[in-house]
Amino acid sequence: MNILGIETSCDETAAAVVKNGKVILSNIVSSSLKEHQQYGGIIPEIASRRQMETIHAVVMAALKEAHLSLNDIHAFAVTQSPGFIGSLLVGLSYARALSFASKKPLIEINHIKAHIHANFLTFASDQKTPASKTPGPKLPAIGLIVSGGHTSLYYLKDFANYQLLGQTRDDAAGEAFDKVARILNLGYPGGPVIDKLARKGKNADIRFTCAALEGTLDFSFSGIKTAVLYYKNKYHQKEIFDVAKIAYAFQDSVVSVLINKCLLACRKKKVKTIVVGGGVAANSSLRKRLSNVAADHNINVFFPPLSLCVDNAAMVAGFAYHIKQYERNTT
Ligand code: KG4
Ligand code: ZN
């Protein structure tokens, strides 16, 4: 079954064709990110206008890269929520029109849950990123979604049953990276630049802490952002002020709390698999430290390849296939 996925929840306009929920035949992502950078964050109005202009070309490019025509597509999938309403409407309207005109099913899916699905995909042999040699994750698992808009922990019994275990009570982890980068004048998005800078500030003697919210699987990242702001206000004219060390200390604390909550979720649900998704899943420290700690606890941890951590439509198409299979098996 070939599913054509469409994703337009934020600044990316993406389309992909995925075969049988697993093999990526094409994966096209166009982004208006550069236009937003001067404002220090995504401007929804600009994002949706660019999406209207590019959606058709992006979908056509996805079909072309897959060497398929619309006749070879068996179903369509689209991100239904959450996201910027104007952006979502572009993808939704386009996908609904395609489905209506071709009389083929449309599966509307949740963007956050789709991020997790990036771990279950492989690339077709002619795609630029080679297929992973290791077997994919097995459910049940703990799913950690860390992006610019969301930080959530799920218990994944199967693809149709995601139980929310905890989430952020204020800022998302990626949002904290972005806001701290803005405080330190590092530009937008903040995640990649803080990740890089933190390598130079290793083992800094500064400490910032995230609220632990003991005993819960919830997160809070707004306090640490304010702590960085106060630190800057106090020390920015002093000799000890070192942006790399601040980046390291901030990242170290965020990564630690993400790891601790994942382990707690595994203990609570008696699960030995963790799957991570979302933009912050690209963070090198999170990838390394969570993999090491998980190995110490005999837990298997999975991260998507870097190209599938950011918003993309392959994860949408892949997830939709499993929803469809579930519906088929239960009706
Ligand atoms: O999943 P995504 O592309 O969009 C949302 O659904 O939000 O995530 C974007 C977020 C941004 O906040 C960005 O700063 C963060 O992911 N990010 C990172 C890294 N790369 C991107 N955060 C930490 N380390 C990174 N290497
Ligand atoms: Zn996302």
JSON list of C-alpha atoms in Angstrom, two decimals, residues 7 12 14-16 24 26-30 65 114-115 117-119 121-124 127-132 276-283 287 303-316:
[
{"chain": "A", "resi": 7, "resn": "GLU", "atom": "CA", "xyz": [2.54, 17.77, 6.55]},
{"chain": "A", "resi": 12, "resn": "GLU", "atom": "CA", "xyz": [7.64, 23.16, 6.65]},
{"chain": "A", "resi": 14, "resn": "ALA", "atom": "CA", "xyz": [6.28, 18.42, 3.22]},
{"chain": "A", "resi": 15, "resn": "ALA", "atom": "CA", "xyz": [5.06, 15.49, 1.15]},
{"chain": "A", "resi": 16, "resn": "ALA", "atom": "CA", "xyz": [6.24, 11.89, 1.09]},
{"chain": "A", "resi": 24, "resn": "ILE", "atom": "CA", "xyz": [10.23, 5.77, 2.28]},
{"chain": "A", "resi": 26, "resn": "SER", "atom": "CA", "xyz": [10.20, 9.85, -1.41]},
{"chain": "A", "resi": 27, "resn": "ASN", "atom": "CA", "xyz": [10.49, 12.57, 1.22]},
{"chain": "A", "resi": 28, "resn": "ILE", "atom": "CA", "xyz": [10.31, 16.22, 0.15]},
{"chain": "A", "resi": 29, "resn": "VAL", "atom": "CA", "xyz": [10.58, 19.04, 2.70]},
{"chain": "A", "resi": 30, "resn": "SER", "atom": "CA", "xyz": [10.44, 22.72, 1.80]},
{"chain": "A", "resi": 65, "resn": "GLU", "atom": "CA", "xyz": [10.89, 11.16, -6.65]},
{"chain": "A", "resi": 114, "resn": "ALA", "atom": "CA", "xyz": [3.49, 10.94, 14.04]},
{"chain": "A", "resi": 115, "resn": "HIS", "atom": "CA", "xyz": [6.89, 12.19, 15.27]},
{"chain": "A", "resi": 117, "resn": "HIS", "atom": "CA", "xyz": [6.65, 7.01, 13.93]},
{"chain": "A", "resi": 118, "resn": "ALA", "atom": "CA", "xyz": [9.86, 8.36, 12.37]},
{"chain": "A", "resi": 119, "resn": "ASN", "atom": "CA", "xyz": [11.57, 5.52, 14.27]},
{"chain": "A", "resi": 121, "resn": "LEU", "atom": "CA", "xyz": [10.69, 3.95, 8.83]},
{"chain": "A", "resi": 122, "resn": "THR", "atom": "CA", "xyz": [13.47, 2.82, 6.53]},
{"chain": "A", "resi": 123, "resn": "PHE", "atom": "CA", "xyz": [14.73, 4.41, 3.33]},
{"chain": "A", "resi": 124, "resn": "ALA", "atom": "CA", "xyz": [14.28, 2.76, -0.08]},
{"chain": "A", "resi": 127, "resn": "GLN", "atom": "CA", "xyz": [17.08, 7.35, -1.20]},
{"chain": "A", "resi": 128, "resn": "LYS", "atom": "CA", "xyz": [20.07, 9.40, -0.03]},
{"chain": "A", "resi": 129, "resn": "THR", "atom": "CA", "xyz": [20.11, 8.08, 3.55]},
{"chain": "A", "resi": 130, "resn": "PRO", "atom": "CA", "xyz": [20.82, 4.33, 3.67]},
{"chain": "A", "resi": 131, "resn": "ALA", "atom": "CA", "xyz": [18.35, 2.00, 5.32]},
{"chain": "A", "resi": 132, "resn": "SER", "atom": "CA", "xyz": [19.16, 1.12, 8.92]},
{"chain": "A", "resi": 276, "resn": "VAL", "atom": "CA", "xyz": [12.28, 9.45, 20.75]},
{"chain": "A", "resi": 277, "resn": "GLY", "atom": "CA", "xyz": [10.97, 11.92, 18.18]},
{"chain": "A", "resi": 278, "resn": "GLY", "atom": "CA", "xyz": [10.78, 15.64, 17.33]},
{"chain": "A", "resi": 279, "resn": "GLY", "atom": "CA", "xyz": [13.32, 18.36, 16.56]},
{"chain": "A", "resi": 280, "resn": "VAL", "atom": "CA", "xyz": [15.13, 18.07, 19.91]},
{"chain": "A", "resi": 281, "resn": "ALA", "atom": "CA", "xyz": [15.72, 14.36, 19.20]},
{"chain": "A", "resi": 282, "resn": "ALA", "atom": "CA", "xyz": [18.51, 15.71, 16.95]},
{"chain": "A", "resi": 283, "resn": "ASN", "atom": "CA", "xyz": [20.38, 16.95, 20.02]},
{"chain": "A", "resi": 287, "resn": "ARG", "atom": "CA", "xyz": [21.27, 11.03, 21.75]},
{"chain": "A", "resi": 303, "resn": "PHE", "atom": "CA", "xyz": [16.26, 7.89, 17.66]},
{"chain": "A", "resi": 304, "resn": "PRO", "atom": "CA", "xyz": [15.20, 8.68, 14.08]},
{"chain": "A", "resi": 305, "resn": "PRO", "atom": "CA", "xyz": [17.92, 9.62, 11.57]},
{"chain": "A", "resi": 306, "resn": "LEU", "atom": "CA", "xyz": [18.56, 13.39, 11.77]},
{"chain": "A", "resi": 307, "resn": "SER", "atom": "CA", "xyz": [16.60, 14.05, 8.56]},
{"chain": "A", "resi": 308, "resn": "LEU", "atom": "CA", "xyz": [13.46, 12.58, 10.17]},
{"chain": "A", "resi": 309, "resn": "CYS", "atom": "CA", "xyz": [13.73, 14.42, 13.50]},
{"chain": "A", "resi": 310, "resn": "VAL", "atom": "CA", "xyz": [12.45, 17.65, 11.92]},
{"chain": "A", "resi": 311, "resn": "ASP", "atom": "CA", "xyz": [8.90, 17.94, 10.60]},
{"chain": "A", "resi": 312, "resn": "ASN", "atom": "CA", "xyz": [8.38, 15.68, 7.57]},
{"chain": "A", "resi": 313, "resn": "ALA", "atom": "CA", "xyz": [5.56, 13.88, 5.82]},
{"chain": "A", "resi": 314, "resn": "ALA", "atom": "CA", "xyz": [7.12, 10.40, 5.80]},
{"chain": "A", "resi": 315, "resn": "MET", "atom": "CA", "xyz": [6.28, 10.05, 9.49]},
{"chain": "A", "resi": 316, "resn": "VAL", "atom": "CA", "xyz": [2.69, 11.13, 8.69]}
]
